[in-house]
Tab-separated table of C-alpha atoms in Angstrom:
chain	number	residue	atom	x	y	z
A	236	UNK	CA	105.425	81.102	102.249
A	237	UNK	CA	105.785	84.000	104.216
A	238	UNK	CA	102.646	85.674	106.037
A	239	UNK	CA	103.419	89.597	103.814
A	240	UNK	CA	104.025	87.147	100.291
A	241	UNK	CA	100.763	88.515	99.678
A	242	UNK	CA	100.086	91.602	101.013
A	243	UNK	CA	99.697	94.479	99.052
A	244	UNK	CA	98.819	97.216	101.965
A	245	UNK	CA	99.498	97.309	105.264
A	246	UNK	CA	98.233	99.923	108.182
A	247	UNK	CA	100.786	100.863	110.425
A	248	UNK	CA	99.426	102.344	114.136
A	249	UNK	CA	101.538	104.175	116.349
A	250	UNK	CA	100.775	103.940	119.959
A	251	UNK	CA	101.232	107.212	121.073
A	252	UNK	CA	98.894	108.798	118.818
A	253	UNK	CA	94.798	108.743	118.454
A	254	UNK	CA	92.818	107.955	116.330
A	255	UNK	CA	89.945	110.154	114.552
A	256	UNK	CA	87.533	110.934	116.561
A	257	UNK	CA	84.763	108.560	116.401
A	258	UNK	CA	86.889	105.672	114.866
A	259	UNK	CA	87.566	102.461	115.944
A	260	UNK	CA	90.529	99.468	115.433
A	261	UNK	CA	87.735	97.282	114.470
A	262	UNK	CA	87.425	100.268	112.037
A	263	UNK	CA	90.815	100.390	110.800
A	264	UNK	CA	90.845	96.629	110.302
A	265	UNK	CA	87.868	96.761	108.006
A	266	UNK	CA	89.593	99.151	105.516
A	267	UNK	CA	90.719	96.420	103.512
A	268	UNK	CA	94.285	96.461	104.554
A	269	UNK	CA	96.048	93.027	104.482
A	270	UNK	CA	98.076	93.311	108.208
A	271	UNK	CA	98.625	95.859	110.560
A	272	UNK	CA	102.045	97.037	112.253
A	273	UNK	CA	101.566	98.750	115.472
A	274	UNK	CA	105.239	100.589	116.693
A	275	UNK	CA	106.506	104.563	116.635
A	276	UNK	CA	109.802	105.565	116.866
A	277	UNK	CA	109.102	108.009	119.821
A	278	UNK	CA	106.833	107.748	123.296
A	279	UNK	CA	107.034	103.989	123.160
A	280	UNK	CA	105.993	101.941	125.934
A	281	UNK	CA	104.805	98.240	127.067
A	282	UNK	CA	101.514	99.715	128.145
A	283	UNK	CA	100.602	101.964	124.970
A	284	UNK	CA	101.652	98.903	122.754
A	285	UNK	CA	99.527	96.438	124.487
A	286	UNK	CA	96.534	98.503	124.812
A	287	UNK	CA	96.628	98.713	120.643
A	288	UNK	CA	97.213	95.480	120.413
A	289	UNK	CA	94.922	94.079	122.241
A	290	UNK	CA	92.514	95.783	120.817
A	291	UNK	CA	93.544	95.524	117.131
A	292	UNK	CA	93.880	91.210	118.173
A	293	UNK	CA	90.294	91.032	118.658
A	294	UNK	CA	89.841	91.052	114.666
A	295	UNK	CA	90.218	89.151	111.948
A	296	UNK	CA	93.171	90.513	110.631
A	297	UNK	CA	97.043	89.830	110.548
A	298	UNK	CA	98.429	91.879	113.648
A	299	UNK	CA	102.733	92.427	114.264
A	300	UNK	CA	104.726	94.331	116.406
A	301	UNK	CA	107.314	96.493	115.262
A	302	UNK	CA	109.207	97.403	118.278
A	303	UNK	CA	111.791	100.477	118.438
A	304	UNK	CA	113.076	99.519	121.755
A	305	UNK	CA	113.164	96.487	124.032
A	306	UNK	CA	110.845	98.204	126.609
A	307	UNK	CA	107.689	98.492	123.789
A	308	UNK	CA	107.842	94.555	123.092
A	309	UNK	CA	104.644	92.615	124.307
A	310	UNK	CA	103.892	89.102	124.784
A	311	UNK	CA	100.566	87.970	124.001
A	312	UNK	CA	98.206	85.558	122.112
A	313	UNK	CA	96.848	88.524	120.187
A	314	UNK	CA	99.223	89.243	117.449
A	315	UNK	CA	100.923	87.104	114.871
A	316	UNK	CA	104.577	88.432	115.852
A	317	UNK	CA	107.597	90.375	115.568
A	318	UNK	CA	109.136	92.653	112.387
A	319	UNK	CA	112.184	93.601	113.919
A	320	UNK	CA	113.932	96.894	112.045
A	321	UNK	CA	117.476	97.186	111.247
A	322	UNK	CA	118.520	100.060	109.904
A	323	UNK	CA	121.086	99.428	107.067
A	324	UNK	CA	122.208	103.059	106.990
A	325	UNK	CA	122.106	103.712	110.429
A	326	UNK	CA	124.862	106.025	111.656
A	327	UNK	CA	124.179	104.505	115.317
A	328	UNK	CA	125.421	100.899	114.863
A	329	UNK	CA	122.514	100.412	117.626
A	330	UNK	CA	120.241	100.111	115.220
A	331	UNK	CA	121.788	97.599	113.400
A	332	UNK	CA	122.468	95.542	116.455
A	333	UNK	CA	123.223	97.253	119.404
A	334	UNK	CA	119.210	97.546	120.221
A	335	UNK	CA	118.723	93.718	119.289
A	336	UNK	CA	121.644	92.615	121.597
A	337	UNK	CA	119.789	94.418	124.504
A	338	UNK	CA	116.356	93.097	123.867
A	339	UNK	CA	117.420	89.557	123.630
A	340	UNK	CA	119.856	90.321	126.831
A	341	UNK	CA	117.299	91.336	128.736
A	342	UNK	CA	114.176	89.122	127.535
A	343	UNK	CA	114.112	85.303	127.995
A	344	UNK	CA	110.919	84.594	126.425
A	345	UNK	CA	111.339	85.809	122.507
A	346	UNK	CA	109.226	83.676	120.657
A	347	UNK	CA	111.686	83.400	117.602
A	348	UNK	CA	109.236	80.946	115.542
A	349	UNK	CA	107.586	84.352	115.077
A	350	UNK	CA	110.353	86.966	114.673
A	351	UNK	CA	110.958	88.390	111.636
A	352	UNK	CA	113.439	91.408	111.043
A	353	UNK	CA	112.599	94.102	108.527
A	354	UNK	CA	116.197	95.849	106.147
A	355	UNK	CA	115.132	99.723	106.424
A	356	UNK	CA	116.686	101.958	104.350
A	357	UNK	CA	115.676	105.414	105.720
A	358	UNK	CA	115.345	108.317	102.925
A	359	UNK	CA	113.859	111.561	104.857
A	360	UNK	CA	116.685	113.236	106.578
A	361	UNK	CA	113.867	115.328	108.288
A	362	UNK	CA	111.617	111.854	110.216
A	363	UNK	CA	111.830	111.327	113.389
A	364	UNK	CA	113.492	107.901	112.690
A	365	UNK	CA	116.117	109.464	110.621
A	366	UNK	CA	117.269	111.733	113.953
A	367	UNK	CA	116.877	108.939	116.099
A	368	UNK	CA	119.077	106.636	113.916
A	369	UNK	CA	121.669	108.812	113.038
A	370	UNK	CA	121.012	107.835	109.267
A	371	UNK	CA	122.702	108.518	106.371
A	372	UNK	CA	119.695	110.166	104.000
A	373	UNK	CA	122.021	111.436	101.388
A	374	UNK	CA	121.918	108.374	99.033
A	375	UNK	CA	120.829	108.303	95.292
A	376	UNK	CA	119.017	105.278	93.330
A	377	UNK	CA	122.932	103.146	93.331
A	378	UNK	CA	123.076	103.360	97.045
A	379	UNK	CA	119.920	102.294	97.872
A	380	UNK	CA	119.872	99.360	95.605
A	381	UNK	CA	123.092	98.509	96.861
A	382	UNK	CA	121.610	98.662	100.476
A	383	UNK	CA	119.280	96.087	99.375
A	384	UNK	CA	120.686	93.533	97.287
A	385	UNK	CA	123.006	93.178	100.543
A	386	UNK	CA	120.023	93.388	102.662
A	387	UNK	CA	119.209	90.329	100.684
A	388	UNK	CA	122.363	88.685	99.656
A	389	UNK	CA	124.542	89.422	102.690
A	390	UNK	CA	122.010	89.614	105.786
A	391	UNK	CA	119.325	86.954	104.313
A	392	UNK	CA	117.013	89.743	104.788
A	393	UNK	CA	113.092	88.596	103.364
A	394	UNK	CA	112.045	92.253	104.202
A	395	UNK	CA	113.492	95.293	102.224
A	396	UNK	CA	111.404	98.450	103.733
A	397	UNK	CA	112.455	102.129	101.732
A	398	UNK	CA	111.211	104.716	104.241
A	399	UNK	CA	110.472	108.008	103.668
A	400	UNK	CA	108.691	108.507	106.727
A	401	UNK	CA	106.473	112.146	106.170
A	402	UNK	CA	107.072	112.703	102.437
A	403	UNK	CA	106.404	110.973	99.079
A	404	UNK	CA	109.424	108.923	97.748
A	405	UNK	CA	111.327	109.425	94.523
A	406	UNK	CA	109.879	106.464	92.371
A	407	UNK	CA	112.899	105.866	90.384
A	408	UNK	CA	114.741	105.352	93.802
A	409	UNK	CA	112.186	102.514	95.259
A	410	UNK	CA	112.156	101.191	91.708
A	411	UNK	CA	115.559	100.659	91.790
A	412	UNK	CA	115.425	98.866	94.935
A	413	UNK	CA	112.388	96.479	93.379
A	414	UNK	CA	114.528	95.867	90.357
A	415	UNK	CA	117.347	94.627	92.348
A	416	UNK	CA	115.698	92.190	94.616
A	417	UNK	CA	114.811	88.640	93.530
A	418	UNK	CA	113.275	87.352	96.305
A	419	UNK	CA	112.723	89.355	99.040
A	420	UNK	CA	109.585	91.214	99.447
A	421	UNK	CA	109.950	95.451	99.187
A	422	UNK	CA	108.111	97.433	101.513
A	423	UNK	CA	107.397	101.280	101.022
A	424	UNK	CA	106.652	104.140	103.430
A	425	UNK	CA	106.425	107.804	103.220
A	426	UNK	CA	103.964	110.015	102.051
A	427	UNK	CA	100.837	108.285	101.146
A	428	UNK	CA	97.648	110.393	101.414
A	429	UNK	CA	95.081	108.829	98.377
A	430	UNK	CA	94.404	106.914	95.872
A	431	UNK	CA	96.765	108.029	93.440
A	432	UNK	CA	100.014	107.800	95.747
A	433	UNK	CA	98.983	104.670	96.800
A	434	UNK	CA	99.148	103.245	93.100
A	435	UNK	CA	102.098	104.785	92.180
A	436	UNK	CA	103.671	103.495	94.764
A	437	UNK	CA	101.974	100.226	94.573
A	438	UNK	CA	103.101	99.806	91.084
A	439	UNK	CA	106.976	99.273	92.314
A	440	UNK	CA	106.690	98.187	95.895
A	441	UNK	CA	104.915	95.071	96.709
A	442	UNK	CA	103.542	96.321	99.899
A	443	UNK	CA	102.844	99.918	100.809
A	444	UNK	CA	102.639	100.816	104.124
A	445	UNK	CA	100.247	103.833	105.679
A	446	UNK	CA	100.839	105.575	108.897
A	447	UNK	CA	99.931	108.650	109.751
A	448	UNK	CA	96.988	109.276	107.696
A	449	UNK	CA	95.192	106.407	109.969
A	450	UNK	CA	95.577	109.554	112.599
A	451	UNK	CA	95.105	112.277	110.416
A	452	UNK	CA	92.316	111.598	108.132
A	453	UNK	CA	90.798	108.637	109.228
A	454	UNK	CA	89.580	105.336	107.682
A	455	UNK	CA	87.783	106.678	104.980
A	456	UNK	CA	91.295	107.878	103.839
A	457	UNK	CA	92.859	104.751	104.040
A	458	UNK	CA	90.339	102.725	102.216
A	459	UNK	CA	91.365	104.582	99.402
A	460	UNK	CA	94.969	103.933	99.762
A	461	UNK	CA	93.703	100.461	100.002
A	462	UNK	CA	91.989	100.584	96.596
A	463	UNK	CA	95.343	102.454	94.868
A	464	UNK	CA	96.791	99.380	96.074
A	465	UNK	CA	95.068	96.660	94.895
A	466	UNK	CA	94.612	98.503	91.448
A	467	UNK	CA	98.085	98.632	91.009
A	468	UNK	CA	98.576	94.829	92.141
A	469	UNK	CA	96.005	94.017	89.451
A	470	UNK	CA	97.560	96.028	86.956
A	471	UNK	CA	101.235	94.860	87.574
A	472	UNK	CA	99.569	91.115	87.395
Protein backbone atom coordinates (compact mmCIF):
# COMPACT_ATOMS: atom_id res chain seq x y z
CA UNK A 1 0.00 0.00 0.00
CA UNK A 2 1.03 3.25 -0.88
CA UNK A 3 2.59 5.73 1.84
CA UNK A 4 -0.71 8.78 0.99
CA UNK A 5 -3.44 5.42 1.07
CA UNK A 6 -4.10 6.97 4.24
CA UNK A 7 -3.63 10.36 4.45
CA UNK A 8 -6.28 12.62 4.81
CA UNK A 9 -4.19 16.13 5.06
CA UNK A 10 -1.13 17.03 3.96
CA UNK A 11 1.04 20.47 4.59
CA UNK A 12 2.67 21.65 1.70
CA UNK A 13 5.93 24.24 2.44
CA UNK A 14 7.32 26.32 -0.10
CA UNK A 15 10.90 27.16 0.22
CA UNK A 16 11.00 30.53 -0.68
CA UNK A 17 8.62 31.73 1.77
CA UNK A 18 8.69 32.09 5.86
CA UNK A 19 7.07 31.01 8.16
CA UNK A 20 5.03 32.99 11.02
CA UNK A 21 6.96 34.58 13.07
CA UNK A 22 7.74 32.61 16.05
CA UNK A 23 6.89 29.18 14.41
CA UNK A 24 8.76 26.32 13.91
CA UNK A 25 8.83 22.95 11.33
CA UNK A 26 8.79 20.95 14.41
CA UNK A 27 5.66 23.19 14.75
CA UNK A 28 4.12 22.55 11.55
CA UNK A 29 4.70 18.82 11.93
CA UNK A 30 2.76 18.69 15.15
CA UNK A 31 -0.46 20.09 13.54
CA UNK A 32 -1.71 16.80 12.93
CA UNK A 33 -1.07 16.68 9.28
CA UNK A 34 -0.34 13.16 7.87
CA UNK A 35 2.95 14.18 5.36
CA UNK A 36 4.42 17.18 4.29
CA UNK A 37 5.38 18.34 0.58
CA UNK A 38 8.01 20.90 0.49
CA UNK A 39 8.31 22.53 -3.46
CA UNK A 40 7.01 26.15 -5.08
CA UNK A 41 6.63 26.75 -8.46
CA UNK A 42 8.83 29.97 -8.37
CA UNK A 43 12.44 30.94 -6.54
CA UNK A 44 13.35 27.29 -6.37
CA UNK A 45 16.67 26.22 -5.51
CA UNK A 46 18.91 23.14 -4.13
CA UNK A 47 19.84 25.25 -1.15
CA UNK A 48 16.26 26.65 -0.06
CA UNK A 49 14.91 23.00 -0.53
CA UNK A 50 17.46 21.38 1.58
CA UNK A 51 17.48 23.81 4.30
CA UNK A 52 13.43 22.88 4.71
CA UNK A 53 14.07 19.65 4.47
CA UNK A 54 16.43 19.09 6.63
CA UNK A 55 14.82 20.64 9.03
CA UNK A 56 11.27 19.27 8.50
CA UNK A 57 13.45 15.39 8.44
CA UNK A 58 14.31 15.80 11.94
CA UNK A 59 10.54 14.79 12.89
CA UNK A 60 8.44 12.20 13.04
CA UNK A 61 6.52 12.78 10.16
CA UNK A 62 6.26 11.62 6.41
CA UNK A 63 8.51 14.24 4.46
CA UNK A 64 8.53 14.39 0.08
CA UNK A 65 9.85 16.54 -2.34
CA UNK A 66 7.90 17.97 -4.95
CA UNK A 67 10.34 19.42 -7.29
CA UNK A 68 9.38 22.07 -10.14
CA UNK A 69 12.69 21.89 -11.75
CA UNK A 70 15.71 19.60 -11.84
CA UNK A 71 17.91 22.22 -10.03
CA UNK A 72 15.44 22.13 -6.59
CA UNK A 73 15.87 18.17 -6.28
CA UNK A 74 17.88 17.04 -3.10
CA UNK A 75 19.40 13.91 -2.09
CA UNK A 76 19.29 13.03 1.40
CA UNK A 77 18.39 10.51 4.20
CA UNK A 78 15.85 13.00 5.51
CA UNK A 79 12.81 12.65 3.44
CA UNK A 80 10.79 9.70 2.29
CA UNK A 81 11.00 10.77 -1.57
CA UNK A 82 9.89 12.18 -4.70
CA UNK A 83 6.06 13.30 -6.03
CA UNK A 84 6.96 14.24 -9.32
CA UNK A 85 4.08 16.66 -11.11
CA UNK A 86 2.90 16.28 -14.54
CA UNK A 87 0.70 18.53 -15.67
CA UNK A 88 -2.07 16.84 -17.79
CA UNK A 89 -3.28 20.15 -19.22
CA UNK A 90 -0.17 21.71 -19.62
CA UNK A 91 0.08 23.91 -22.71
CA UNK A 92 4.07 23.53 -22.36
CA UNK A 93 4.54 19.81 -23.19
CA UNK A 94 7.59 20.45 -20.63
CA UNK A 95 5.60 19.80 -18.05
CA UNK A 96 4.42 16.72 -19.11
CA UNK A 97 7.85 15.49 -19.98
CA UNK A 98 10.11 17.83 -21.26
CA UNK A 99 11.19 18.83 -17.42
CA UNK A 100 11.43 14.98 -16.47
CA UNK A 101 13.67 14.19 -19.54
CA UNK A 102 16.11 16.93 -18.25
CA UNK A 103 16.20 15.92 -14.65
CA UNK A 104 16.87 12.34 -15.34
CA UNK A 105 19.48 13.63 -18.23
CA UNK A 106 21.26 15.44 -16.04
CA UNK A 107 21.04 13.39 -12.59
CA UNK A 108 22.56 9.87 -12.23
CA UNK A 109 21.57 9.17 -8.81
CA UNK A 110 17.44 9.22 -8.85
CA UNK A 111 16.48 6.95 -6.33
CA UNK A 112 13.41 5.55 -8.34
CA UNK A 113 12.37 2.96 -5.43
CA UNK A 114 11.12 6.29 -4.06
CA UNK A 115 9.73 8.34 -6.99
CA UNK A 116 6.37 8.80 -7.33
CA UNK A 117 4.72 11.21 -9.99
CA UNK A 118 1.64 13.21 -9.09
CA UNK A 119 -1.47 13.79 -12.51
CA UNK A 120 -2.20 17.69 -11.85
CA UNK A 121 -4.96 19.07 -13.33
CA UNK A 122 -4.53 22.87 -12.83
CA UNK A 123 -7.99 24.93 -12.42
CA UNK A 124 -6.91 28.73 -11.50
CA UNK A 125 -6.02 30.44 -14.67
CA UNK A 126 -4.70 33.25 -12.29
CA UNK A 127 -1.67 30.74 -9.99
CA UNK A 128 1.49 31.06 -10.56
CA UNK A 129 1.63 27.40 -11.79
CA UNK A 130 -1.04 28.00 -14.27
CA UNK A 131 1.39 30.93 -16.04
CA UNK A 132 4.27 28.89 -15.66
CA UNK A 133 2.62 25.82 -17.34
CA UNK A 134 0.92 27.34 -19.99
CA UNK A 135 -2.34 25.47 -18.78
CA UNK A 136 -5.46 25.13 -20.14
CA UNK A 137 -7.90 26.44 -17.03
CA UNK A 138 -10.97 26.66 -19.11
CA UNK A 139 -12.35 23.11 -18.42
CA UNK A 140 -15.79 22.17 -16.87
CA UNK A 141 -16.64 18.98 -14.55
CA UNK A 142 -16.41 16.46 -18.22
CA UNK A 143 -12.94 17.64 -18.85
CA UNK A 144 -11.55 17.24 -15.74
CA UNK A 145 -12.88 13.84 -15.13
CA UNK A 146 -11.75 12.96 -18.39
CA UNK A 147 -8.20 14.27 -17.40
CA UNK A 148 -8.30 11.80 -14.72
CA UNK A 149 -9.71 8.63 -15.60
CA UNK A 150 -6.72 8.88 -18.27
CA UNK A 151 -4.47 10.02 -15.61
CA UNK A 152 -5.42 6.67 -14.28
CA UNK A 153 -6.24 4.43 -17.11
CA UNK A 154 -3.76 5.68 -19.71
CA UNK A 155 -0.61 7.01 -17.62
CA UNK A 156 -1.01 4.41 -14.53
CA UNK A 157 -1.13 7.49 -12.57
CA UNK A 158 -1.78 6.50 -8.41
CA UNK A 159 -1.92 10.35 -7.82
CA UNK A 160 -4.80 12.54 -9.29
CA UNK A 161 -4.05 16.22 -7.71
CA UNK A 162 -7.10 19.06 -8.84
CA UNK A 163 -5.32 22.36 -8.17
CA UNK A 164 -6.72 25.44 -7.67
CA UNK A 165 -3.77 26.97 -6.35
CA UNK A 166 -5.12 30.57 -4.43
CA UNK A 167 -8.90 30.02 -4.60
CA UNK A 168 -11.55 27.54 -3.35
CA UNK A 169 -12.53 24.85 -5.97
CA UNK A 170 -15.93 24.22 -7.49
CA UNK A 171 -17.01 20.99 -5.51
CA UNK A 172 -19.03 19.51 -8.19
CA UNK A 173 -15.80 19.71 -10.39
CA UNK A 174 -13.36 17.71 -7.79
CA UNK A 175 -16.38 15.50 -7.19
CA UNK A 176 -16.47 14.59 -10.51
CA UNK A 177 -12.95 13.74 -10.61
CA UNK A 178 -13.47 11.42 -7.19
CA UNK A 179 -16.39 9.75 -8.86
CA UNK A 180 -14.41 8.75 -11.78
CA UNK A 181 -11.40 7.24 -10.21
CA UNK A 182 -11.35 3.67 -8.87
CA UNK A 183 -8.19 3.38 -7.58
CA UNK A 184 -6.09 6.10 -7.57
CA UNK A 185 -5.93 8.38 -4.70
CA UNK A 186 -7.41 12.31 -5.42
CA UNK A 187 -5.57 15.06 -4.08
CA UNK A 188 -7.05 18.69 -3.67
CA UNK A 189 -5.49 22.16 -3.51
CA UNK A 190 -6.71 25.63 -3.60
CA UNK A 191 -8.21 27.73 -1.23
CA UNK A 192 -8.29 26.23 2.14
CA UNK A 193 -8.32 28.71 5.05
CA UNK A 194 -10.53 26.72 8.12
CA UNK A 195 -12.32 24.30 9.28
CA UNK A 196 -15.18 24.41 7.16
CA UNK A 197 -13.22 24.41 3.68
CA UNK A 198 -11.24 21.84 4.85
CA UNK A 199 -14.38 19.46 5.29
CA UNK A 200 -15.98 20.31 2.35
CA UNK A 201 -13.30 19.58 0.59
CA UNK A 202 -12.39 16.62 2.60
CA UNK A 203 -15.71 15.14 1.96
CA UNK A 204 -14.76 14.48 -1.97
CA UNK A 205 -11.01 14.44 -2.04
CA UNK A 206 -9.18 11.91 -0.10
CA UNK A 207 -6.36 14.13 0.74
CA UNK A 208 -6.44 17.90 0.98
CA UNK A 209 -3.51 19.68 0.68
CA UNK A 210 -2.64 23.28 2.56
CA UNK A 211 -0.12 25.73 1.40
CA UNK A 212 -0.09 29.01 1.91
CA UNK A 213 -1.94 29.42 5.01
CA UNK A 214 1.21 27.52 6.77
CA UNK A 215 2.79 31.19 5.76
CA UNK A 216 -0.01 33.26 6.25
CA UNK A 217 -1.74 32.34 9.36
CA UNK A 218 0.29 30.00 10.99
CA UNK A 219 -0.14 26.58 12.70
CA UNK A 220 -2.92 27.36 14.69
CA UNK A 221 -4.69 27.76 11.25
CA UNK A 222 -3.76 24.63 9.98
CA UNK A 223 -4.69 22.52 12.89
CA UNK A 224 -8.00 23.40 12.06
CA UNK A 225 -7.82 22.43 8.51
CA UNK A 226 -6.49 19.34 10.05
CA UNK A 227 -9.61 18.75 12.17
CA UNK A 228 -12.11 19.65 8.90
CA UNK A 229 -10.23 16.86 7.60
CA UNK A 230 -10.42 14.16 9.71
CA UNK A 231 -14.19 15.05 10.42
CA UNK A 232 -14.97 14.62 7.04
CA UNK A 233 -12.87 11.23 6.76
CA UNK A 234 -14.96 10.05 9.72
CA UNK A 235 -18.06 11.11 8.31
CA UNK A 236 -17.49 9.70 4.71
CA UNK A 237 -16.44 6.28 6.73
Amino acid sequence: MSDWADWDHIVKIDPDKTLVDGETFEDVAATGTDAIEVGGTTGMTEEKMKRVVDACGKHDIPVYIEPSNPASVVHSDRHDGYLIPVVMNAGDVAWITGAHKEWIRMDDDIDWSRTFTEAYIVMNPEASVASYTQANCDLDADDVAAYAEAAEHLLGQEIVYVEYSGMLGDTDIVAAAADILDDATLFYGGGIHDYESARTMAQHADTIVVGDLVHDEGVDAVRETVKGAKDATATVK
